[in-house]
mmCIF file of C-alpha atoms and ligand atoms in Angstrom:
data_model
loop_
_atom_site.group_PDB
_atom_site.id
_atom_site.type_symbol
_atom_site.label_atom_id
_atom_site.label_comp_id
_atom_site.label_asym_id
_atom_site.label_seq_id
_atom_site.Cartn_x
_atom_site.Cartn_y
_atom_site.Cartn_z
ATOM 1 C CA UNK A 166 134.635 90.759 83.496
ATOM 2 C CA UNK A 167 131.813 88.614 81.910
ATOM 3 C CA UNK A 168 130.085 86.378 83.648
ATOM 4 C CA UNK A 169 131.575 82.645 83.052
ATOM 5 C CA UNK A 170 129.279 79.565 84.067
ATOM 6 C CA UNK A 171 129.891 77.505 87.234
ATOM 7 C CA UNK A 172 131.918 74.340 87.043
ATOM 8 C CA UNK A 173 132.158 71.764 89.607
ATOM 9 C CA UNK A 174 128.242 72.409 90.381
ATOM 10 C CA UNK A 175 128.097 68.389 91.923
ATOM 11 C CA UNK A 176 130.800 69.326 94.613
ATOM 12 C CA UNK A 177 129.417 73.018 95.516
ATOM 13 C CA UNK A 178 126.507 73.978 98.033
ATOM 14 C CA UNK A 179 123.788 75.890 97.306
ATOM 15 C CA UNK A 180 121.935 78.980 98.357
ATOM 16 C CA UNK A 181 118.537 80.233 99.594
ATOM 17 C CA UNK A 182 117.913 83.468 100.775
ATOM 18 C CA UNK A 183 114.972 83.255 102.539
ATOM 19 C CA UNK A 184 113.479 80.669 104.869
ATOM 20 C CA UNK A 185 109.776 81.316 105.026
ATOM 21 C CA UNK A 186 106.674 79.498 103.369
ATOM 22 C CA UNK A 187 109.079 78.773 100.089
ATOM 23 C CA UNK A 188 112.534 79.273 101.044
ATOM 24 C CA UNK A 189 112.229 76.432 103.481
ATOM 25 C CA UNK A 190 110.007 73.914 101.147
ATOM 26 C CA UNK A 191 112.922 74.747 98.052
ATOM 27 C CA UNK A 192 115.878 73.328 100.449
ATOM 28 C CA UNK A 193 114.220 70.774 101.579
ATOM 29 C CA UNK A 194 113.916 69.524 97.896
ATOM 30 C CA UNK A 195 117.518 70.128 97.165
ATOM 31 C CA UNK A 196 118.586 68.812 100.127
ATOM 32 C CA UNK A 197 116.298 65.749 99.960
ATOM 33 C CA UNK A 198 118.666 64.363 97.131
ATOM 34 C CA UNK A 199 122.177 65.153 98.478
ATOM 35 C CA UNK A 200 122.942 68.672 97.955
ATOM 36 C CA UNK A 201 124.795 70.771 100.650
ATOM 37 C CA UNK A 202 121.846 73.841 101.093
ATOM 38 C CA UNK A 203 122.780 76.754 102.978
ATOM 39 C CA UNK A 204 119.792 78.931 104.225
ATOM 40 C CA UNK A 205 120.082 82.489 105.468
ATOM 41 C CA UNK A 206 117.464 84.257 106.932
ATOM 42 C CA UNK A 207 117.743 88.033 108.566
ATOM 43 C CA UNK A 208 116.040 86.479 111.271
ATOM 44 C CA UNK A 209 117.216 83.865 113.199
ATOM 45 C CA UNK A 210 114.146 82.220 114.495
ATOM 46 C CA UNK A 211 113.344 81.813 110.789
ATOM 47 C CA UNK A 212 116.556 80.370 110.008
ATOM 48 C CA UNK A 213 115.904 77.993 112.708
ATOM 49 C CA UNK A 214 112.722 76.800 112.154
ATOM 50 C CA UNK A 215 113.504 76.662 108.017
ATOM 51 C CA UNK A 216 116.395 73.864 108.994
ATOM 52 C CA UNK A 217 113.997 71.988 111.640
ATOM 53 C CA UNK A 218 111.254 72.058 108.893
ATOM 54 C CA UNK A 219 113.744 70.166 106.765
ATOM 55 C CA UNK A 220 114.735 67.701 109.104
ATOM 56 C CA UNK A 221 111.376 66.745 110.091
ATOM 57 C CA UNK A 222 109.944 66.742 106.579
ATOM 58 C CA UNK A 223 113.274 64.645 105.231
ATOM 59 C CA UNK A 224 112.825 61.204 106.326
ATOM 60 C CA UNK A 225 109.161 60.413 105.038
ATOM 61 C CA UNK A 226 109.481 62.540 101.973
ATOM 62 C CA UNK A 227 112.837 60.612 101.515
ATOM 63 C CA UNK A 228 110.726 57.088 101.551
ATOM 64 C CA UNK A 229 107.798 58.941 99.339
ATOM 65 C CA UNK A 230 110.031 60.068 96.617
ATOM 66 C CA UNK A 231 112.932 57.900 96.763
ATOM 67 C CA UNK A 232 115.444 60.898 97.877
ATOM 68 C CA UNK A 233 118.161 60.602 100.841
ATOM 69 C CA UNK A 234 118.542 61.922 103.728
ATOM 70 C CA UNK A 235 122.490 62.581 103.608
ATOM 71 C CA UNK A 236 122.267 66.656 102.291
ATOM 72 C CA UNK A 237 123.736 68.928 104.350
ATOM 73 C CA UNK A 238 121.797 72.008 105.680
ATOM 74 C CA UNK A 239 122.835 74.772 107.120
ATOM 75 C CA UNK A 240 120.662 77.987 108.347
ATOM 76 C CA UNK A 241 122.375 81.184 108.888
ATOM 77 C CA UNK A 242 122.403 84.624 109.783
ATOM 78 C CA UNK A 243 124.990 85.548 107.992
ATOM 79 C CA UNK A 244 125.007 86.101 104.201
ATOM 80 C CA UNK A 245 128.687 85.631 103.307
ATOM 81 C CA UNK A 246 128.253 82.345 105.111
ATOM 82 C CA UNK A 247 125.625 81.428 103.310
ATOM 83 C CA UNK A 248 127.295 82.126 100.047
ATOM 84 C CA UNK A 249 130.364 80.796 100.767
ATOM 85 C CA UNK A 250 131.447 78.990 96.881
ATOM 86 C CA UNK A 251 127.519 78.707 96.203
ATOM 87 C CA UNK A 252 127.020 78.057 92.292
ATOM 88 C CA UNK A 253 123.236 78.886 92.818
ATOM 89 C CA UNK A 254 121.623 81.390 94.883
ATOM 90 C CA UNK A 255 117.283 81.241 94.921
ATOM 91 C CA UNK A 256 116.072 84.424 96.558
ATOM 92 C CA UNK A 257 112.818 84.031 98.202
ATOM 93 C CA UNK A 258 112.502 86.800 100.199
ATOM 94 C CA UNK A 259 108.895 88.864 100.308
ATOM 95 C CA UNK A 260 107.460 89.911 97.048
ATOM 96 C CA UNK A 261 108.378 93.843 97.629
ATOM 97 C CA UNK A 262 110.762 95.102 95.006
ATOM 98 C CA UNK A 263 112.915 97.451 97.133
ATOM 99 C CA UNK A 264 113.974 94.405 98.944
ATOM 100 C CA UNK A 265 114.149 92.476 96.486
ATOM 101 C CA UNK A 266 116.783 95.077 94.197
ATOM 102 C CA UNK A 267 118.419 95.206 97.500
ATOM 103 C CA UNK A 268 119.059 91.876 98.002
ATOM 104 C CA UNK A 269 119.902 90.954 94.149
ATOM 105 C CA UNK A 270 122.812 94.158 94.981
ATOM 106 C CA UNK A 271 124.186 92.024 97.557
ATOM 107 C CA UNK A 272 124.749 88.749 95.888
ATOM 108 C CA UNK A 273 126.021 90.089 93.205
ATOM 109 C CA UNK A 274 128.873 91.866 95.116
ATOM 110 C CA UNK A 275 128.697 88.751 98.126
ATOM 111 C CA UNK A 276 127.929 85.867 96.153
ATOM 112 C CA UNK A 277 131.222 83.492 93.863
ATOM 113 C CA UNK A 278 131.471 85.743 90.693
ATOM 114 C CA UNK A 279 130.200 82.573 88.660
ATOM 115 C CA UNK A 280 127.698 81.872 90.848
ATOM 116 C CA UNK A 281 123.942 82.157 89.042
ATOM 117 C CA UNK A 282 121.641 84.633 90.815
ATOM 118 C CA UNK A 283 117.843 82.984 90.703
ATOM 119 C CA UNK A 284 114.601 84.846 91.942
ATOM 120 C CA UNK A 285 111.373 82.663 93.302
ATOM 121 C CA UNK A 286 109.113 86.135 92.742
ATOM 122 C CA UNK A 287 105.564 85.077 91.898
ATOM 123 C CA UNK A 288 105.203 88.170 90.019
ATOM 124 C CA UNK A 289 108.369 90.276 89.409
ATOM 125 C CA UNK A 290 110.053 89.086 86.346
ATOM 126 C CA UNK A 291 114.313 89.482 86.900
ATOM 127 C CA UNK A 292 114.416 92.026 84.400
ATOM 128 C CA UNK A 293 112.767 94.301 87.427
ATOM 129 C CA UNK A 294 116.543 93.724 89.253
ATOM 130 C CA UNK A 295 118.588 94.055 86.272
ATOM 131 C CA UNK A 296 120.176 97.177 87.439
ATOM 132 C CA UNK A 297 121.082 95.776 90.591
ATOM 133 C CA UNK A 298 123.701 93.377 89.275
ATOM 134 C CA UNK A 299 126.590 93.834 86.809
ATOM 135 C CA UNK A 300 126.362 91.525 84.533
ATOM 136 C CA UNK A 301 122.506 89.645 84.524
ATOM 137 C CA UNK A 302 123.515 87.000 82.182
ATOM 138 C CA UNK A 303 123.675 85.217 85.408
ATOM 139 C CA UNK A 304 120.114 86.149 86.501
ATOM 140 C CA UNK A 305 116.826 84.352 85.990
ATOM 141 C CA UNK A 306 113.573 83.617 87.770
ATOM 142 C CA UNK A 307 113.183 79.863 89.158
ATOM 143 C CA UNK A 308 109.479 79.926 89.984
ATOM 144 C CA UNK A 309 108.825 76.783 92.815
ATOM 145 C CA UNK A 310 105.001 76.574 93.353
ATOM 146 C CA UNK A 311 104.471 74.613 96.800
ATOM 147 C CA UNK A 312 107.108 71.883 97.179
ATOM 148 C CA UNK A 313 107.258 69.141 97.791
ATOM 149 C CA UNK A 314 103.592 68.303 97.016
ATOM 150 C CA UNK A 315 104.448 70.136 93.446
ATOM 151 C CA UNK A 316 107.753 69.850 91.921
ATOM 152 C CA UNK A 317 107.202 71.678 88.885
ATOM 153 C CA UNK A 318 109.777 74.706 88.656
ATOM 154 C CA UNK A 319 109.237 77.474 85.795
ATOM 155 C CA UNK A 320 112.523 78.625 84.230
ATOM 156 C CA UNK A 321 112.251 82.436 83.146
ATOM 157 C CA UNK A 322 115.302 84.598 81.693
ATOM 158 C CA UNK A 323 115.772 88.305 82.857
ATOM 159 C CA UNK A 324 116.124 88.882 78.757
ATOM 160 C CA UNK A 325 119.714 88.895 78.810
ATOM 161 C CA UNK A 326 120.357 85.605 80.985
ATOM 162 C CA UNK A 327 122.992 83.314 79.179
ATOM 163 C CA UNK A 328 121.503 80.078 77.472
ATOM 164 C CA UNK A 329 123.721 78.332 78.940
ATOM 165 C CA UNK A 330 122.755 79.275 82.568
ATOM 166 C CA UNK A 331 118.730 78.199 81.828
ATOM 167 C CA UNK A 332 119.812 75.038 80.114
ATOM 168 C CA UNK A 333 122.582 74.407 83.549
ATOM 169 C CA UNK A 334 119.754 75.120 86.222
ATOM 170 C CA UNK A 335 117.418 73.000 83.819
ATOM 171 C CA UNK A 336 119.475 69.791 84.061
ATOM 172 C CA UNK A 337 120.657 70.600 87.617
ATOM 173 C CA UNK A 338 117.199 70.458 88.711
ATOM 174 C CA UNK A 339 116.066 67.860 87.486
ATOM 175 C CA UNK A 340 118.522 65.812 88.994
ATOM 176 C CA UNK A 341 117.217 66.923 91.861
ATOM 177 C CA UNK A 342 113.780 65.442 90.905
ATOM 178 C CA UNK A 343 112.087 69.041 89.963
ATOM 179 C CA UNK A 344 110.182 68.980 86.899
ATOM 180 C CA UNK A 345 111.605 72.148 85.224
ATOM 181 C CA UNK A 346 109.870 74.185 82.704
ATOM 182 C CA UNK A 347 110.967 77.092 80.424
ATOM 183 C CA UNK A 348 108.800 80.257 80.048
ATOM 184 C CA UNK A 349 109.369 80.800 76.144
ATOM 185 C CA UNK A 350 109.167 84.847 76.495
ATOM 186 C CA UNK A 351 108.871 87.358 79.522
ATOM 187 C CA UNK A 352 105.298 86.948 80.963
ATOM 188 C CA UNK A 353 103.444 88.793 83.889
ATOM 189 C CA UNK A 354 102.471 85.570 85.733
ATOM 190 C CA UNK A 355 104.267 82.203 85.279
ATOM 191 C CA UNK A 356 102.345 79.853 82.469
ATOM 192 C CA UNK A 357 100.507 77.863 85.100
ATOM 193 C CA UNK A 358 99.600 81.010 87.165
ATOM 194 C CA UNK A 359 97.912 82.815 84.145
ATOM 195 C CA UNK A 360 95.969 79.646 82.842
ATOM 196 C CA UNK A 361 94.773 79.069 86.564
ATOM 197 C CA UNK A 362 93.933 82.771 86.444
ATOM 198 C CA UNK A 363 91.582 82.179 83.739
ATOM 199 C CA UNK A 364 90.033 79.021 85.595
ATOM 200 C CA UNK A 365 89.889 80.894 88.843
ATOM 201 C CA UNK A 366 88.079 84.096 86.903
ATOM 202 C CA UNK A 367 85.327 81.929 85.746
ATOM 203 C CA UNK A 368 84.794 79.488 88.142
ATOM 204 C CA UNK A 369 84.199 82.856 90.965
ATOM 205 C CA UNK A 370 81.916 84.543 87.666
ATOM 206 C CA UNK A 371 79.592 81.493 87.098
ATOM 207 C CA UNK A 372 79.055 81.171 91.260
ATOM 208 C CA UNK A 373 79.052 84.835 91.803
ATOM 209 C CA UNK A 374 76.491 85.533 89.131
ATOM 210 C CA UNK A 375 74.481 82.767 90.283
ATOM 211 C CA UNK A 376 74.623 79.959 87.845
ATOM 212 C CA UNK A 377 76.493 77.442 89.907
ATOM 213 C CA UNK A 378 77.428 76.524 93.195
ATOM 214 C CA UNK A 379 81.172 76.218 94.104
ATOM 215 C CA UNK A 380 80.667 72.132 94.950
ATOM 216 C CA UNK A 381 78.631 71.835 91.145
ATOM 217 C CA UNK A 382 82.117 73.780 89.876
ATOM 218 C CA UNK A 383 84.122 71.065 91.725
ATOM 219 C CA UNK A 384 82.275 67.987 90.708
ATOM 220 C CA UNK A 385 82.248 68.922 87.059
ATOM 221 C CA UNK A 386 86.243 69.549 87.364
ATOM 222 C CA UNK A 387 86.763 66.297 90.087
ATOM 223 C CA UNK A 388 84.586 64.585 87.099
ATOM 224 C CA UNK A 389 85.667 66.285 83.632
ATOM 225 C CA UNK A 390 89.514 66.768 84.532
ATOM 226 C CA UNK A 391 89.520 63.818 86.915
ATOM 227 C CA UNK A 392 90.951 66.326 89.548
ATOM 228 C CA UNK A 393 91.552 65.551 92.648
ATOM 229 C CA UNK A 394 92.695 69.148 93.550
ATOM 230 C CA UNK A 395 89.294 71.349 92.297
ATOM 231 C CA UNK A 396 89.322 75.168 91.738
ATOM 232 C CA UNK A 397 87.131 76.286 94.810
ATOM 233 C CA UNK A 398 89.209 73.591 97.320
ATOM 234 C CA UNK A 399 92.114 75.034 95.750
ATOM 235 C CA UNK A 400 91.223 79.034 96.324
ATOM 236 C CA UNK A 401 90.664 77.585 100.016
ATOM 237 C CA UNK A 402 93.943 76.519 99.922
ATOM 238 C CA UNK A 403 95.596 79.426 98.945
ATOM 239 C CA UNK A 404 93.590 81.798 100.772
ATOM 240 C CA UNK A 405 90.541 84.287 99.490
ATOM 241 C CA UNK A 406 92.185 87.303 101.199
ATOM 242 C CA UNK A 407 95.518 85.942 98.522
ATOM 243 C CA UNK A 408 93.357 85.135 96.046
ATOM 244 C CA UNK A 409 91.355 88.926 96.091
ATOM 245 C CA UNK A 410 95.338 90.105 95.988
ATOM 246 C CA UNK A 411 96.039 88.393 93.098
ATOM 247 C CA UNK A 412 93.220 89.478 90.994
ATOM 248 C CA UNK A 413 93.498 93.001 91.842
ATOM 249 C CA UNK A 414 97.562 92.870 90.487
ATOM 250 C CA UNK A 415 96.334 91.330 87.495
ATOM 251 C CA UNK A 416 93.548 93.622 86.607
ATOM 252 C CA UNK A 417 95.823 96.821 87.757
ATOM 253 C CA UNK A 418 98.404 95.960 84.987
ATOM 254 C CA UNK A 419 95.148 94.921 82.252
ATOM 255 C CA UNK A 420 93.659 98.527 83.444
ATOM 256 C CA UNK A 421 90.402 97.139 84.635
ATOM 257 C CA UNK A 422 88.406 96.899 87.657
ATOM 258 C CA UNK A 423 88.363 93.804 89.803
ATOM 259 C CA UNK A 424 84.357 92.452 89.368
ATOM 260 C CA UNK A 425 85.236 89.663 91.266
ATOM 261 C CA UNK A 426 86.111 91.604 94.458
ATOM 262 C CA UNK A 427 82.795 91.948 95.942
ATOM 263 C CA UNK A 428 82.325 88.116 95.970
ATOM 264 C CA UNK A 429 85.204 87.689 97.745
ATOM 265 C CA UNK A 430 84.794 90.286 99.847
ATOM 266 C CA UNK A 431 81.751 88.776 101.029
ATOM 267 C CA UNK A 432 83.790 85.691 102.499
ATOM 268 C CA UNK A 433 86.794 87.954 103.384
ATOM 269 C CA UNK A 434 84.585 89.940 106.053
ATOM 270 C CA UNK A 435 83.087 87.187 107.345
ATOM 271 C CA UNK A 436 87.052 85.868 108.289
ATOM 272 C CA UNK A 437 86.426 82.992 105.891
ATOM 273 C CA UNK A 438 89.788 83.238 104.460
ATOM 274 C CA UNK A 439 90.152 79.702 103.684
ATOM 275 C CA UNK A 440 91.806 76.650 105.179
ATOM 276 C CA UNK A 441 94.219 78.608 107.623
ATOM 277 C CA UNK A 442 90.962 80.100 109.332
ATOM 278 C CA UNK A 443 88.932 76.720 109.085
ATOM 279 C CA UNK A 444 86.303 78.011 106.735
ATOM 280 C CA UNK A 445 86.346 80.033 103.213
ATOM 281 C CA UNK A 446 84.374 79.032 100.252
ATOM 282 C CA UNK A 447 83.592 75.489 102.341
ATOM 283 C CA UNK A 448 83.632 75.138 106.310
ATOM 284 C CA UNK A 449 84.561 71.586 106.647
ATOM 285 C CA UNK A 450 88.426 72.581 107.449
ATOM 286 C CA UNK A 451 88.275 73.071 111.528
HETATM 287 P P1 LIG B 167 107.424 84.416 103.723
HETATM 288 O O1 LIG B 167 107.371 85.868 104.005
HETATM 289 O O2 LIG B 167 106.880 82.893 103.745
HETATM 290 O O3 LIG B 167 109.238 84.143 103.870
HETATM 291 C C1 LIG B 167 110.101 85.168 103.477
HETATM 292 C C2 LIG B 167 111.278 85.299 104.200
HETATM 293 O O4 LIG B 167 112.395 85.969 104.013
HETATM 294 C C3 LIG B 167 111.169 85.670 106.083
HETATM 295 O O5 LIG B 167 111.200 84.485 106.814
HETATM 296 C C4 LIG B 167 112.222 86.646 105.945
HETATM 297 O O6 LIG B 167 112.542 86.854 107.507
HETATM 298 C C5 LIG B 167 113.107 86.397 105.218
HETATM 299 N N1 LIG B 167 113.890 87.749 104.793
HETATM 300 C C6 LIG B 167 113.008 88.847 104.749
HETATM 301 N N2 LIG B 167 114.030 89.695 104.508
HETATM 302 C C7 LIG B 167 115.037 88.940 104.129
HETATM 303 C C8 LIG B 167 116.359 89.556 103.773
HETATM 304 N N3 LIG B 167 116.937 90.839 103.448
HETATM 305 N N4 LIG B 167 117.411 87.971 103.661
HETATM 306 C C9 LIG B 167 116.861 87.140 103.669
HETATM 307 N N5 LIG B 167 115.433 86.791 104.239
HETATM 308 C C10 LIG B 167 114.865 87.630 104.413
HETATM 309 O O7 LIG B 167 107.461 84.471 101.706
HETATM 310 P P2 LIG B 167 107.187 83.561 101.247
HETATM 311 O O8 LIG B 167 105.535 82.818 100.941
HETATM 312 O O9 LIG B 167 107.821 82.426 100.931
HETATM 313 O O10 LIG B 167 107.570 84.194 99.455
HETATM 314 C C11 LIG B 167 108.493 84.269 98.940
HETATM 315 C C12 LIG B 167 108.961 84.745 97.868
HETATM 316 O O11 LIG B 167 108.567 83.132 97.032
HETATM 317 C C13 LIG B 167 108.113 85.154 97.063
HETATM 318 O O12 LIG B 167 108.736 86.503 96.394
HETATM 319 C C14 LIG B 167 106.754 85.123 96.878
HETATM 320 O O13 LIG B 167 106.099 85.224 95.349
HETATM 321 C C15 LIG B 167 107.334 83.731 95.897
HETATM 322 N N6 LIG B 167 106.390 82.637 96.216
HETATM 323 C C16 LIG B 167 105.294 82.253 97.350
HETATM 324 C C17 LIG B 167 104.658 81.210 97.037
HETATM 325 C C18 LIG B 167 103.718 81.008 98.122
HETATM 326 O O14 LIG B 167 102.541 80.166 97.929
HETATM 327 N N7 LIG B 167 104.234 81.662 99.130
HETATM 328 C C19 LIG B 167 104.913 80.276 95.937
HETATM 329 C C20 LIG B 167 105.210 80.742 94.862
HETATM 330 C C21 LIG B 167 106.046 81.856 94.901
#
């Protein structure tokens, strides 16, 4: 039977699979604007922490963004309970291909037949999980950044996603005060990630080559782009180990060497990973 678009989406729940860093933030944005959200995580403690995170963050955020605090949020370690009647299921489990494939096979089997299945993966297009689902018309990437600070979400087809699926998710996300952007064709790296990769690479190069200090680069961005978050401050937030891993990944796909690895290693080997360790490119986070 081919996929048919879900109906009555305004009265049906949404499910988030994985309640870690991103899953709980996605749940927060949906619950903030009145959705009935079910978070599923295999770890009971994480499911509970995700629910507590949403409850704690909601009042301030509702005041700041004009949302509500009355969306229902339940956290569960039972997949079927979380999926029951959900019209949209957003996967946010760790970035491991075999795991994601298994999760999508389970979602395909247990979610409502008309549920849309989405992945928050940063580096796997959903075409990589197409074989896990009977009909990839229901499958797409919904790539969130770091809500609630960032409300943009990039929507990317599995290559077979029904146009109506992308239109529906885009319209519903706008209702949740998110900012959807449609990726027009399959891409390794989402729109912003790709542009940011180029800025990051060149910012690191001018410093590694001794042409500028990080503070010069950041001051130029602050002035010329009126940027509040500048390249090296942003890298310190992401974590320099993560910056290195992502650049390794892009370099491997492009078949070139990651020439910035030695520069990043010089910080990483000192435990200067960024905000999370109190010191990174800058040392004023403690
Ligand atoms: P995370 O490790 O913080 O959270 C993953 C959660 O998934 C954990 O709580 C874990 O217990 C749970 N989990 C593991 N196996 C599971 C399963 N089979 N079913 C349900 N839950 C399971 O990871 P994260 O940083 O939230 O990343 C999740 C996804 O979001 C990844 O695909 C990543 O690429 C993407 N993403 C992350 C960021 C970021 O800044 N962290 C930004 C954008 C996109």
